[in-house]
Structures are given as C-alpha cells and as structure tokens.
mmCIF file of C-alpha atoms in Angstrom:
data_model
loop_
_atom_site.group_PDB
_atom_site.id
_atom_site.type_symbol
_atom_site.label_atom_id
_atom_site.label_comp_id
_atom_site.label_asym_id
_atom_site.label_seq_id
_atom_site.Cartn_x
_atom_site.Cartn_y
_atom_site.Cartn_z
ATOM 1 C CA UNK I 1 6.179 -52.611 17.064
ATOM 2 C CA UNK I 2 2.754 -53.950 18.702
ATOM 3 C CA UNK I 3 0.996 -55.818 16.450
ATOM 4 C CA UNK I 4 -2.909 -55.513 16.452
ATOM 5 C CA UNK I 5 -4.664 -58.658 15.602
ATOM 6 C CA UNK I 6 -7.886 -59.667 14.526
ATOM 7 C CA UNK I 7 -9.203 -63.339 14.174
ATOM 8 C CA UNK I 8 -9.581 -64.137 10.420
ATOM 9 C CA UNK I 9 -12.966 -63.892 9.856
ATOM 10 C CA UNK I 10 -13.885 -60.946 12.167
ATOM 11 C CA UNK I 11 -15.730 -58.168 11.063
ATOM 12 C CA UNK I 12 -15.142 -55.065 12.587
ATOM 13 C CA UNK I 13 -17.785 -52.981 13.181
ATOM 14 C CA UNK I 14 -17.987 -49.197 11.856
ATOM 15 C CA UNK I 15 -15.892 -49.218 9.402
ATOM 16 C CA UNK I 16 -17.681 -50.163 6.392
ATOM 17 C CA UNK I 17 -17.783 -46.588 5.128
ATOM 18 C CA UNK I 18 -14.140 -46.513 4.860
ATOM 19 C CA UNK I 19 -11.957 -48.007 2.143
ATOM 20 C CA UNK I 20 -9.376 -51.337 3.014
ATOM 21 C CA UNK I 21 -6.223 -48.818 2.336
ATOM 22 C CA UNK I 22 -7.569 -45.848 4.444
ATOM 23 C CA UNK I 23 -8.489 -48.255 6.978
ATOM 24 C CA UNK I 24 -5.224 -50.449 6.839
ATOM 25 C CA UNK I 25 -3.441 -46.434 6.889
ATOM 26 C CA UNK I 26 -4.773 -45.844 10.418
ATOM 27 C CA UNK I 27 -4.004 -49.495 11.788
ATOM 28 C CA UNK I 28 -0.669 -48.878 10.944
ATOM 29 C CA UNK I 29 0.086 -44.974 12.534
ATOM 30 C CA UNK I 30 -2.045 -46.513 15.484
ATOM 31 C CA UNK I 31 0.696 -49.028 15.711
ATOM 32 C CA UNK I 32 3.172 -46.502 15.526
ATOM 33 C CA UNK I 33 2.016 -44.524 17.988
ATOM 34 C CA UNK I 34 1.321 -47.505 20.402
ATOM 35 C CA UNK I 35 5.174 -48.935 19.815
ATOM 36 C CA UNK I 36 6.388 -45.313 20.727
ATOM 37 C CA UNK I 37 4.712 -45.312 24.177
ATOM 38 C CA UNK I 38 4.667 -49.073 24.940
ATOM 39 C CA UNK I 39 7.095 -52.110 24.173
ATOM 40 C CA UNK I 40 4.603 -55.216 24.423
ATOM 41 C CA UNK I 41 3.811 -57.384 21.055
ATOM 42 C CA UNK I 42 1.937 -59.385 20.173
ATOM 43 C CA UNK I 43 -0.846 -57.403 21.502
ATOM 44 C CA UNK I 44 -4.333 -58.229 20.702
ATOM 45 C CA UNK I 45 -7.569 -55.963 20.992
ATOM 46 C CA UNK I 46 -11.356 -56.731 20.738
ATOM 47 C CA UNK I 47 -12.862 -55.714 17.706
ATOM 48 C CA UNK I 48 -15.419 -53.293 19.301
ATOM 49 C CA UNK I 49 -12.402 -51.493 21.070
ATOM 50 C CA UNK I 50 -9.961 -51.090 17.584
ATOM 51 C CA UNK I 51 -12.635 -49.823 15.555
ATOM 52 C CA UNK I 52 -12.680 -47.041 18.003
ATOM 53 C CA UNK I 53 -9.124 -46.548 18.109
ATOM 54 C CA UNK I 54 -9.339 -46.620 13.963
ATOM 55 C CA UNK I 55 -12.224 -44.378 13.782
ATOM 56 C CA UNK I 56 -10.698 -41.701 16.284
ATOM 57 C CA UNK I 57 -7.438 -41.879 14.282
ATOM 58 C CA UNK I 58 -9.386 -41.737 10.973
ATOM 59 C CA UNK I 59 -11.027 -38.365 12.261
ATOM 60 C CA UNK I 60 -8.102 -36.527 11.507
ATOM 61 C CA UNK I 61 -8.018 -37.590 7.608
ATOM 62 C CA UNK I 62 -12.013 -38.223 6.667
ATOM 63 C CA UNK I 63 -12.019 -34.934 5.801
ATOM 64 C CA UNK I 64 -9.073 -35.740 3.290
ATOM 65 C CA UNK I 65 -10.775 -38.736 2.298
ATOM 66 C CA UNK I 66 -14.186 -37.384 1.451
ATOM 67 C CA UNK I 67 -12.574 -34.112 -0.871
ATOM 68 C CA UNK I 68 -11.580 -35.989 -3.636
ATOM 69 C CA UNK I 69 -13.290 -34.086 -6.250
ATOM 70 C CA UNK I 70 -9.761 -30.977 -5.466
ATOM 71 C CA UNK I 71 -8.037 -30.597 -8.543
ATOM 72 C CA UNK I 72 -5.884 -28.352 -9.634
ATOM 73 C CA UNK I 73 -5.978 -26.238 -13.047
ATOM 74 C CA UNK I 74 -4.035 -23.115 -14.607
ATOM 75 C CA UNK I 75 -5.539 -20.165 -13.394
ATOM 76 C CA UNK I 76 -7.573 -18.038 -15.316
ATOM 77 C CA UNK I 77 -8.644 -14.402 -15.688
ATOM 78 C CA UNK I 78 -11.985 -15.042 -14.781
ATOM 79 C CA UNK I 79 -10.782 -16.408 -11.407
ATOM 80 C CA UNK I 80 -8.873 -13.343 -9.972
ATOM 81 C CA UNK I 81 -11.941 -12.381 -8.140
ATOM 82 C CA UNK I 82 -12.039 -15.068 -6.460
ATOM 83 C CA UNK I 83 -8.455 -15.276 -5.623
ATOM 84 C CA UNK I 84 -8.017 -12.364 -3.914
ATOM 85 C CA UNK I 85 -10.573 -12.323 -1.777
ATOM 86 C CA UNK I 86 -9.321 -16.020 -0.855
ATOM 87 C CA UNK I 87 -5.663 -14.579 -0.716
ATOM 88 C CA UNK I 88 -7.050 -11.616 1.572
ATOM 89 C CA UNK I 89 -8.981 -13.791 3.684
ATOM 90 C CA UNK I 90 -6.341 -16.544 3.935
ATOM 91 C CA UNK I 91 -3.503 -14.285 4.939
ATOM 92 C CA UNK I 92 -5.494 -11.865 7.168
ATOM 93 C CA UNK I 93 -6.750 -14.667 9.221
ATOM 94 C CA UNK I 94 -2.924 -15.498 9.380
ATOM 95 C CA UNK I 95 -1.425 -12.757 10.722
ATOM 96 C CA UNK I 96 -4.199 -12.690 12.931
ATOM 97 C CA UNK I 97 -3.668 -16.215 14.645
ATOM 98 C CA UNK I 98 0.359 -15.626 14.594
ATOM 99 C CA UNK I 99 0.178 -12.011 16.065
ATOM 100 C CA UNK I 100 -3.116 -11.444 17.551
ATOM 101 C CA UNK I 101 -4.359 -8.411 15.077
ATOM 102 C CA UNK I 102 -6.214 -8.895 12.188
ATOM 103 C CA UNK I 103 -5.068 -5.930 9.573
ATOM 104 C CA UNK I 104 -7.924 -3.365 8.790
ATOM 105 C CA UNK I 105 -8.811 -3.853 5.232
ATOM 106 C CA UNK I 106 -7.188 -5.952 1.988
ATOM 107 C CA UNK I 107 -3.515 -6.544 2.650
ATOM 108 C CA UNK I 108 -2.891 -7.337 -1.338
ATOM 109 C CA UNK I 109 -3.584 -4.882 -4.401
ATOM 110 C CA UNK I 110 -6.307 -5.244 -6.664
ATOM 111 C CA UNK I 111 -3.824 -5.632 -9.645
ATOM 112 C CA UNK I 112 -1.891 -7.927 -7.864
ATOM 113 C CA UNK I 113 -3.316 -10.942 -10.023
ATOM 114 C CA UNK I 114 -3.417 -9.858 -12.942
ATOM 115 C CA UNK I 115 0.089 -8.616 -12.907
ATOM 116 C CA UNK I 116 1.180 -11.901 -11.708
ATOM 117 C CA UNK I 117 -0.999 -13.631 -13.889
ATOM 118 C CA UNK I 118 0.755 -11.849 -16.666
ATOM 119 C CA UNK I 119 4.093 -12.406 -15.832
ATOM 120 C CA UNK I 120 3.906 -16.159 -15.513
ATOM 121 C CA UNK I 121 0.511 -17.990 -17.033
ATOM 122 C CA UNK I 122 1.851 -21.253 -16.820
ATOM 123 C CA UNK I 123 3.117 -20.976 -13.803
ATOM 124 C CA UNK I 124 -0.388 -19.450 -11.781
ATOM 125 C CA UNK I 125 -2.401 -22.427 -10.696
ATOM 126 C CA UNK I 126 -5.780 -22.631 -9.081
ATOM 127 C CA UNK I 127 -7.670 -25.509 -6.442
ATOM 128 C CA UNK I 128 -11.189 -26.472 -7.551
ATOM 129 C CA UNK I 129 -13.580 -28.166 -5.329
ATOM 130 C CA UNK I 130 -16.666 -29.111 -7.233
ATOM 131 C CA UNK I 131 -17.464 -25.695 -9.267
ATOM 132 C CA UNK I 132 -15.631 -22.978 -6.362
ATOM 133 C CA UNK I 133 -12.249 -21.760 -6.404
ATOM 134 C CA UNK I 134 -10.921 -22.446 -2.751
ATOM 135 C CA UNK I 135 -7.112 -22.275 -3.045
ATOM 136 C CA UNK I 136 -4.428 -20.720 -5.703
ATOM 137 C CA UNK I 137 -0.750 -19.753 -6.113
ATOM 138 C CA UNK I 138 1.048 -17.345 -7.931
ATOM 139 C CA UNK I 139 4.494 -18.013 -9.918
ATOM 140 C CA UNK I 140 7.291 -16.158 -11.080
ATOM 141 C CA UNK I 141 10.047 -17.730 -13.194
ATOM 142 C CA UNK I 142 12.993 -15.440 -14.543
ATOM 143 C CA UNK I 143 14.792 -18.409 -16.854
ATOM 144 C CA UNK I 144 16.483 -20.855 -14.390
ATOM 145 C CA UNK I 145 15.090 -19.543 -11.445
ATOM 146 C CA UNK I 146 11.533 -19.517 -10.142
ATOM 147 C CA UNK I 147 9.695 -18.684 -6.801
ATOM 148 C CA UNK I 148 6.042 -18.866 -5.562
ATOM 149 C CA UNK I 149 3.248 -17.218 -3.383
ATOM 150 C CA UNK I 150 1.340 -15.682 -2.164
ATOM 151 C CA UNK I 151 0.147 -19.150 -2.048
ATOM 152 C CA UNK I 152 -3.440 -18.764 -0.068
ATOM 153 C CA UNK I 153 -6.080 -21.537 1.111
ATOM 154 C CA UNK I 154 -9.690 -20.671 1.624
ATOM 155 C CA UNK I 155 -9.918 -20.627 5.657
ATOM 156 C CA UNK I 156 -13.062 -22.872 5.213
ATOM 157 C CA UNK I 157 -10.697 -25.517 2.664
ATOM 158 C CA UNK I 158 -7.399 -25.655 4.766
ATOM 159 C CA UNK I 159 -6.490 -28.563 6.462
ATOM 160 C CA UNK I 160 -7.203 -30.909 3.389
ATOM 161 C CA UNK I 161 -3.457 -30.885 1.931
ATOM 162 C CA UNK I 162 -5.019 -28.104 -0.900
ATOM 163 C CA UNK I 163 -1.899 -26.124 -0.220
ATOM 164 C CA UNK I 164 0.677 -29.002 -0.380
ATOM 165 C CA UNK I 165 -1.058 -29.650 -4.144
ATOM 166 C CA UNK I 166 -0.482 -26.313 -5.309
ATOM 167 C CA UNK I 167 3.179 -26.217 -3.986
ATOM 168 C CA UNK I 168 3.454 -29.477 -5.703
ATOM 169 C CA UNK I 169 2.342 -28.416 -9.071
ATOM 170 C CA UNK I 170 4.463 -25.438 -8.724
ATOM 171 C CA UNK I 171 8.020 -27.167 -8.376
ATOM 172 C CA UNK I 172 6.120 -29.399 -11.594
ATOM 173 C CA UNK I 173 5.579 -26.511 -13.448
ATOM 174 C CA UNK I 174 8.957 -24.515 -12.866
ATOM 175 C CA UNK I 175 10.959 -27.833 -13.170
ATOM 176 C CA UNK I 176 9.327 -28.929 -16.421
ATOM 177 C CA UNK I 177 10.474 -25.392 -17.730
ATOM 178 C CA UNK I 178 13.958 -25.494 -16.968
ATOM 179 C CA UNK I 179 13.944 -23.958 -13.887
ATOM 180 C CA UNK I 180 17.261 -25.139 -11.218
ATOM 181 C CA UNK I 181 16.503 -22.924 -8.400
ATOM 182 C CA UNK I 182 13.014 -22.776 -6.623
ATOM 183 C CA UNK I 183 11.779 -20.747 -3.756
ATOM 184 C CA UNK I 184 9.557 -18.843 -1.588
ATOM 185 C CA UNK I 185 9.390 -16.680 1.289
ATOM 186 C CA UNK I 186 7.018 -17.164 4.445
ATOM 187 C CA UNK I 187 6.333 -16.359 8.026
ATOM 188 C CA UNK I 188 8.661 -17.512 10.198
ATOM 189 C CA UNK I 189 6.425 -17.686 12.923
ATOM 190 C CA UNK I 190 4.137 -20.168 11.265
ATOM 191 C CA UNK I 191 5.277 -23.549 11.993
ATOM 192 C CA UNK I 192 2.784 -25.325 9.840
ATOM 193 C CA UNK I 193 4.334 -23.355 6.554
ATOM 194 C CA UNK I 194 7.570 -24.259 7.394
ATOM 195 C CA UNK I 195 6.897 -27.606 7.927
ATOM 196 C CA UNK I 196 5.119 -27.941 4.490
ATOM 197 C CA UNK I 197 7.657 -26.293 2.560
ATOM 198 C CA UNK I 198 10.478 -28.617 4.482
ATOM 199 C CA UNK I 199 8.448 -31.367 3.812
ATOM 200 C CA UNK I 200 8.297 -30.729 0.293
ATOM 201 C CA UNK I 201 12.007 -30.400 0.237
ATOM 202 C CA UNK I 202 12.482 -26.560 0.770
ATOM 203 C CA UNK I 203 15.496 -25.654 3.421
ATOM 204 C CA UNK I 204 14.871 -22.577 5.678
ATOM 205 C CA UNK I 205 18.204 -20.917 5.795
ATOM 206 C CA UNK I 206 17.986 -17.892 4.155
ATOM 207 C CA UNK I 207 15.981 -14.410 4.781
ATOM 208 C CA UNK I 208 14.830 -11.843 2.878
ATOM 209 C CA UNK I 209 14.723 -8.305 4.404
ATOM 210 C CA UNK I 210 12.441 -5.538 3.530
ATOM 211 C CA UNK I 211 14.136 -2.424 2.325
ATOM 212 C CA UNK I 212 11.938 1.480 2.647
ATOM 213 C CA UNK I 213 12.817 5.046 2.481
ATOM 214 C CA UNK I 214 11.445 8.521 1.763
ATOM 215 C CA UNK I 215 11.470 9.391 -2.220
ATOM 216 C CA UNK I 216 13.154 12.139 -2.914
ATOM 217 C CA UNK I 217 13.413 14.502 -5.488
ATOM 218 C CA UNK I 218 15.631 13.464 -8.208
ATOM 219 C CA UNK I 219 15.967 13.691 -12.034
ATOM 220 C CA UNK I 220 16.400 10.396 -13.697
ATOM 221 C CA UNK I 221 20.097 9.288 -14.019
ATOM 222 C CA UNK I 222 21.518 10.250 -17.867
ATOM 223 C CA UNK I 223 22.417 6.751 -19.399
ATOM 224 C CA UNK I 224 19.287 5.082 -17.960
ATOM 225 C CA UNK I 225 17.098 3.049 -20.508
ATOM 226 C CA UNK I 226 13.756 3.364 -19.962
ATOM 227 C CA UNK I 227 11.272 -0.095 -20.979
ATOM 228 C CA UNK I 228 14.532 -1.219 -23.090
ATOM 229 C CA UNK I 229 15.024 -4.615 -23.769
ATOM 230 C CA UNK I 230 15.727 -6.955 -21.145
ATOM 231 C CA UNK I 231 18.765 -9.253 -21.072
ATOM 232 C CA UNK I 232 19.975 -12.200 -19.160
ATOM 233 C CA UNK I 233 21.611 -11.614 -16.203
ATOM 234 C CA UNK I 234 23.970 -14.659 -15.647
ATOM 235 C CA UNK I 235 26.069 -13.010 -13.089
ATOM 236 C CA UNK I 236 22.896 -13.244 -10.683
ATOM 237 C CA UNK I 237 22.563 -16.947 -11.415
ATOM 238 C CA UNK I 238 23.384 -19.093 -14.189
ATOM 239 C CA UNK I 239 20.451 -18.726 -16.806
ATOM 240 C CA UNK I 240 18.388 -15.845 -14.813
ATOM 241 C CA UNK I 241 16.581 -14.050 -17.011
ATOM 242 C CA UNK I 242 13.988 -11.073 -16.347
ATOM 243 C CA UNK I 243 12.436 -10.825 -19.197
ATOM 244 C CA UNK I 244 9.440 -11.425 -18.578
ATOM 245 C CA UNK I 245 9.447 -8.915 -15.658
ATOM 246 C CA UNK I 246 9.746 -6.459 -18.224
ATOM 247 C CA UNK I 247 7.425 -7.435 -20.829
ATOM 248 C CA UNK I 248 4.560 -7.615 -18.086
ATOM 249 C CA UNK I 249 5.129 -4.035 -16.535
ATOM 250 C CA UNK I 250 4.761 -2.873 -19.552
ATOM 251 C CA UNK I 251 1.916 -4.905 -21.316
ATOM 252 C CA UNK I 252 -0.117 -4.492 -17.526
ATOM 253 C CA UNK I 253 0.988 -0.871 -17.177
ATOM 254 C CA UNK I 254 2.163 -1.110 -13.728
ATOM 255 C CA UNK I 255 4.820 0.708 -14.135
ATOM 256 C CA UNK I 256 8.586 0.518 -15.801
ATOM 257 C CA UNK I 257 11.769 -0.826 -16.456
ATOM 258 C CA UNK I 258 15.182 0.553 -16.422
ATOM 259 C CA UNK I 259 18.622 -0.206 -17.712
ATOM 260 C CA UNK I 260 21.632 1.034 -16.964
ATOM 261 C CA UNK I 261 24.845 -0.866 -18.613
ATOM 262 C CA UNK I 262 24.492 -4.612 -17.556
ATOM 263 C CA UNK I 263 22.093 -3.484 -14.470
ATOM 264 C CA UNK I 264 18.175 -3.273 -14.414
ATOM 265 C CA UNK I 265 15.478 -2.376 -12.115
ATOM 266 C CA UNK I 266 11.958 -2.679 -12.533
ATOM 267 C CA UNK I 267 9.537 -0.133 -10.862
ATOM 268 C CA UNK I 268 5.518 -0.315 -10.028
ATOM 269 C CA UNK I 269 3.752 2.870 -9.770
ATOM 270 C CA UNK I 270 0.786 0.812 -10.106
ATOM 271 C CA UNK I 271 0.248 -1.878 -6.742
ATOM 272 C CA UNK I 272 1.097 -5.145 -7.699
ATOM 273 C CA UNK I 273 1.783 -5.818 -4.157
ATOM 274 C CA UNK I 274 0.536 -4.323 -1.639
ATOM 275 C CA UNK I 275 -2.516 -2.752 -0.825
ATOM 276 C CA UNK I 276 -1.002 0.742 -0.269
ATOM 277 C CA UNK I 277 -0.941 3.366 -2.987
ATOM 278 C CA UNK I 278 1.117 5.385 -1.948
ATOM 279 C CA UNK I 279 4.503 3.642 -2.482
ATOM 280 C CA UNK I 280 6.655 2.475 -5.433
ATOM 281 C CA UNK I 281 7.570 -0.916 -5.138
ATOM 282 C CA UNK I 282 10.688 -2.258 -6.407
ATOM 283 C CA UNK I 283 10.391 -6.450 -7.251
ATOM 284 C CA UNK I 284 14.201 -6.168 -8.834
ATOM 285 C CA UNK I 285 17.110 -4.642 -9.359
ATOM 286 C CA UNK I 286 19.831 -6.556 -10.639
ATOM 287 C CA UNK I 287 23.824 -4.789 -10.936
ATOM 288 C CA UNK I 288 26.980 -5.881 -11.443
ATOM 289 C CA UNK I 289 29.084 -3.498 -9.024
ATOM 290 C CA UNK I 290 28.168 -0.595 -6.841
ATOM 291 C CA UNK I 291 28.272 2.379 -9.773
ATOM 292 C CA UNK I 292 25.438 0.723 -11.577
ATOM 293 C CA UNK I 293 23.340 -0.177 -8.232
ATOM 294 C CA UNK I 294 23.625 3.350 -7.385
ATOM 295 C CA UNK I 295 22.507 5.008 -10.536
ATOM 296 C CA UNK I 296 19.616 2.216 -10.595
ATOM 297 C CA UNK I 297 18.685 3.202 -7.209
ATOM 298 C CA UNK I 298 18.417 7.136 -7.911
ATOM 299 C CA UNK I 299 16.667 5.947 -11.151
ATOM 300 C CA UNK I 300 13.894 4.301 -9.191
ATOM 301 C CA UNK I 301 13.495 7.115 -6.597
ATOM 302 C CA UNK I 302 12.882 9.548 -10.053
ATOM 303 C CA UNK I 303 10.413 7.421 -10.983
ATOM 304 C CA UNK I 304 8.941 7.459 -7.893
ATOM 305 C CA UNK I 305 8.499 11.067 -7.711
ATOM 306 C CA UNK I 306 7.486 11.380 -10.912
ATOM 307 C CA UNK I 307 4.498 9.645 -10.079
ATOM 308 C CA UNK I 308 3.647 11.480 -6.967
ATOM 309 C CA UNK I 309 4.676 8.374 -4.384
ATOM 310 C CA UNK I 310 5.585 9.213 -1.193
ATOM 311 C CA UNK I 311 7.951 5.947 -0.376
ATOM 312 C CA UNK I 312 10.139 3.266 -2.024
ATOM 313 C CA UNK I 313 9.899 -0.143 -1.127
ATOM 314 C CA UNK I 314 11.642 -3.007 -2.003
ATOM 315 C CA UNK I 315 13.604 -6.555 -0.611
ATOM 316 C CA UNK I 316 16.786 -7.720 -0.111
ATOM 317 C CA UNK I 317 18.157 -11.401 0.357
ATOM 318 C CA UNK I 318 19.663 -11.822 3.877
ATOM 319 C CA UNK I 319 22.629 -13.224 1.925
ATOM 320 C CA UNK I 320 23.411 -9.878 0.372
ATOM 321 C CA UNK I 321 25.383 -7.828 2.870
ATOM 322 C CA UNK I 322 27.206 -5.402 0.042
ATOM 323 C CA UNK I 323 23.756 -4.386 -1.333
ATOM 324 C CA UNK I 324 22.322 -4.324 2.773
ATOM 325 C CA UNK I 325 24.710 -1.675 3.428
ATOM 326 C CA UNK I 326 24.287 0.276 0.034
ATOM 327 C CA UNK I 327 20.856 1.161 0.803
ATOM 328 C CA UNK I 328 21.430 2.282 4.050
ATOM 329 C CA UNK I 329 24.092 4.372 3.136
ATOM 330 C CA UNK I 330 21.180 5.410 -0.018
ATOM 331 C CA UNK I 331 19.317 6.658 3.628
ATOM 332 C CA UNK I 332 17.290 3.642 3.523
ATOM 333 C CA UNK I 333 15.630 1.591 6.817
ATOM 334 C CA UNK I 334 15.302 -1.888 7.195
ATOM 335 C CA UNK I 335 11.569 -3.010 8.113
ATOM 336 C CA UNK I 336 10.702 -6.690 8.807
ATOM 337 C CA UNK I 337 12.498 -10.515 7.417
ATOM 338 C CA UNK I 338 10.897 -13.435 5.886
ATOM 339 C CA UNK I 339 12.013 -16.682 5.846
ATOM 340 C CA UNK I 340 13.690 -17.804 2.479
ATOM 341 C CA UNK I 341 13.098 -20.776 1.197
ATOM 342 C CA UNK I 342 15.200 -22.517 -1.288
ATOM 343 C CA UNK I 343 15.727 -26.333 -2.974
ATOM 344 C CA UNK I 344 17.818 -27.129 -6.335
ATOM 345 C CA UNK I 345 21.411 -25.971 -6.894
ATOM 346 C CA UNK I 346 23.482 -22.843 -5.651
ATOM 347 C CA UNK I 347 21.036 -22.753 -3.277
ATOM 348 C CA UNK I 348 23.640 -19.509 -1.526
ATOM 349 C CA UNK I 349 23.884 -17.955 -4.970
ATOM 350 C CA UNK I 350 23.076 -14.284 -3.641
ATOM 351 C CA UNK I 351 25.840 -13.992 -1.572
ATOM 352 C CA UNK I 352 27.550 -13.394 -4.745
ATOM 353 C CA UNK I 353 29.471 -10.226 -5.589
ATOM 354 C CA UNK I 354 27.119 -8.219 -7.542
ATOM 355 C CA UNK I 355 23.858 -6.355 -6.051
ATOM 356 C CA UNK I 356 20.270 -7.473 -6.185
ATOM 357 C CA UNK I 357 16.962 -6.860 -4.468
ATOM 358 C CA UNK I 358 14.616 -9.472 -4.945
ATOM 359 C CA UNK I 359 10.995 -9.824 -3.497
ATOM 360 C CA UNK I 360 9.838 -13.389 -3.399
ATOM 361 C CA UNK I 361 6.499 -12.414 -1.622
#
C-alpha cells in the first residue's frame, strides 16, 4: 500500500475546515485507491498537491459531513403529509431514471400512511433535517416476522446515507421486538438499493410476483368469518402472527378480514396501496392446504364485488410454486417481480407446504 508522507511539522493547506478523522478518512481510501493502480511505496507528495487529492476525495462525503443535524424519530400523524408527497416524489423520480417514464400522477394512496401507520407505530420512522421531514419508512411486523418500505428519500436529501439510517433503525426496531425474519422488496433494476440492502446484510435471492384478475361475481363462501379474531399462524413461520393486520383494517376502515378454519385473508376496499381505486388489494392470505386457499380466494373476490371493484390484486413469494399455480388455475395473470429481500433465520421459509400471498411493498 503507498504510503503518503508528510514532514512532521507541515501544514497542509485547505484543509482546516475539515476535522483530523474526516481528513485522516480520505488519506486512507486515497491510499487505497493509489495501491490498487500502482505498486510503489514509500511514495511521498508535496503538500500543495495531497491537499488536492484530499479535497477532491472529500467532495464526495462533505455533503455527509456538513448534515449532521439528520436524526431519526417515530413517525407521527402530523407527518403523513409530508411523507407522501416525499414517497411520491422519491419513487416517481425512480422509475423514471430506471425506465425512462415518469408515471402520470401519485403512484401511492392517500390512506396509505395512515393505514401503515396504524398497523405498526413503533415500527414507522421518520428523517429530520433541522425542522423538515426529508426521508421516512414504513414497517410491518406480524410477531416474528417483519418487513419494510416503501422506504422513500427526498430527491433533494439522497445521497447523504438518510436511507441507510432508516433501514438501520428498522432492523433496530423489529429486532428489539422479537422479530427473526426481516425483509423487503425492491427494484431489481436499481443497483444502488440492492447494494444498500446487501450492505446492510439483506441477501437478494428471493422474488415476489404480483398476482391480478377480473372480480367476479360471487357470494361469500358459507363458513367464512368475517373481522373474527385473528390467530397465529405458525405453519407460515414460527411465531407469525397477523394480528395486527386485522385490528388495523378494521380500526382504519380499509376494508376486512376473513377466516376460514386455520386460513385468513385480509381485503382493502379502501387503497392502502396503490393509487388506483378501482381494485381490491389483497396484503395476505395465509392457508394451510388448497380447500381453505380456495374458499379464501372466492371470499376475497365477494368482497370485491360487493364493493363495486373491478380487479383483485395481490403478491405472491417466488418461493411459492403450489399457491403460483392455484391462482392461475383461480383465472388469475401474473404481472411484474420484485426482488425479495431477506436476513435472519429460515430465510426459504415460504417454500413451505401451505399457501400464502404476501405483499412486502
């Protein structure tokens, strides 16, 4: 590794504004960087010429440097303004630099954070710089297991490791709560998101694949429960528990939950989502075997038409193949995959033998 030497004593000029461990930081990737491309030691520059070098490098991280004053806080009601026009604007400007169209209008519902906020208010975290909101992630934790997003960065804020902070807080938050599974789903064509998430100890070997059909014109299933108590559902995962699911449908009014034997489904009538009204979307269904997945299906689609929706919509983990090839036999088509996420244990726990959708957007 070249070494870059300075005669005790010498000042080098330029740097003052920049403290001895930031400064020491860039001396040391600039040696890095210099070992990688050349093999000489022992190598010695004039001061004038490494405070360049250290000022170019520092370039990249000054912005890091002088945005101390991020923290991050629970998430309140009073912020949900703010966060979804930051998760709108974050995620529009994404799909516009990774596809080359910027969607017309909102891609998220309106009552997508307070639904969320609802569901998990220990778990919803926000970025602060000075008095403005400029980042924030949602949570959702069902007992043992817990994912995040959308996780969205103020365009004008990103680049300053606000999104690594939040992700961070998350896996805290969930871990501190008993939670043994974590995840999330992404873009696979966003490098920088899948580097993050790797970085932060996520794998990205799993999918999750969107799930959409007509609904059709159905009476709801006899034996279904409707907004019955929830119960755990250890044959998902050990510990997973949807309770909480339940209780916020109801206490939000988005829409309901269903039971059928040891199955359930939950059902939005109201976005949570999406910004398109005219679907049902389906964050869960959890079943045993194929009988109860089938009367949980025709339970949602009831639902659905009950409430004048012209679609169902829902996701399916890549790993599930038995409950991929229900729902197209059910008439449904398969739309686009995300990349799943996943650190902690059974990390290939829904290639199980039971069915399950299960959106981690």
């Amino acid at each position: 590794m070249a070494a870059f030497i300075i005669q005790p004593g010498t000042r080098v000029p330029a740097l003052a504004g920049y403290s001895a461990a930031v400064v020491g930081r860039a001396r040391f990737e600039l040696a890095v960087s210099w070992s990688q491309t050349r093999r000489f030691s022992g190598l010695s520059y004039r001061p004038r010429f490494l405070s360049r070098l250290i000022l170019d490098r520092l370039a990249g991280v000054s912005k890091k440097v002088a945005d101390t004053d991020v923290h991050i806080r629970p998430m309140l009601e009073a912020d949900l303004d703010a966060v979804l026009e930051i998760t709108n604007s974050a995620f529009c400007e994404l799909v516009e630099r990774t596809t080359g169209r910027r969607p017309e209008g909102p891609m998220f519902a309106s009552g997508l954070g307070r639904y969320r906020l609802s569901l998990d208010p220990l778990g919803c975290h926000v970025a602060v710089r000075g008095d403005e909101v400029v980042g924030a992630n949602f949570s959702v934790l069902r007992g043992t297991l817990g994912w995040f997003g959308p996780l969205a960065v103020r365009p004008d804020a990103q680049g300053l490791g606000i999104a690594q902070l939040l992700v961070q807080e998350f896996v805290r938050s969930a871990g501190e709560r008993g939670a043994t599974l974590m995840g999330l789903e992404t873009m696979a064509n966003s490098p920088q998101h899948v580097h993050l998430y790797m970085k932060l100890g996520f794998r990205p070997s799993w999918t999750g694949i969107s799930f959409r059909r007509e609904a059709r014109a159905a009476k709801l299933p006899s034996g279904v429960e409707v907004d019955g108590a929830a119960h755990e559902l250890n044959y998902v995962y050990p510990g997973y528990d949807a309770a909480n699911d339940v209780r916020a449908t109801r206490s939000v009014k988005t829409g309901v939950s269903l039971r059928f034997g040891d199955g359930l489904a939950v059902c939005h009538t109201v976005s949570t989502l999406w910004a398109d009204p005219t679907i049902a979307y389906v964050p869960l269904i959890a079943a045993p075997d194929r009988e109860t997945f089938d009367v949980l299906v025709r339970a949602v689609e009831a639902v659905a038409r009950e409430h004048g929706k012209m679609r169902v919509v829902t996701q399916v983990p890549g790993s599930s193949l038995a409950t991929q090839h229900a729902l197209l036999e059910h008439g449904y088509d398969t739309g686009g995959a995300a990349l799943r996420m996943k650190r902690g244990e059974a990390l290939d726990y829904d290639a199980g033998p039971f069915f399950y959708c299960d959106d981690w957007h």
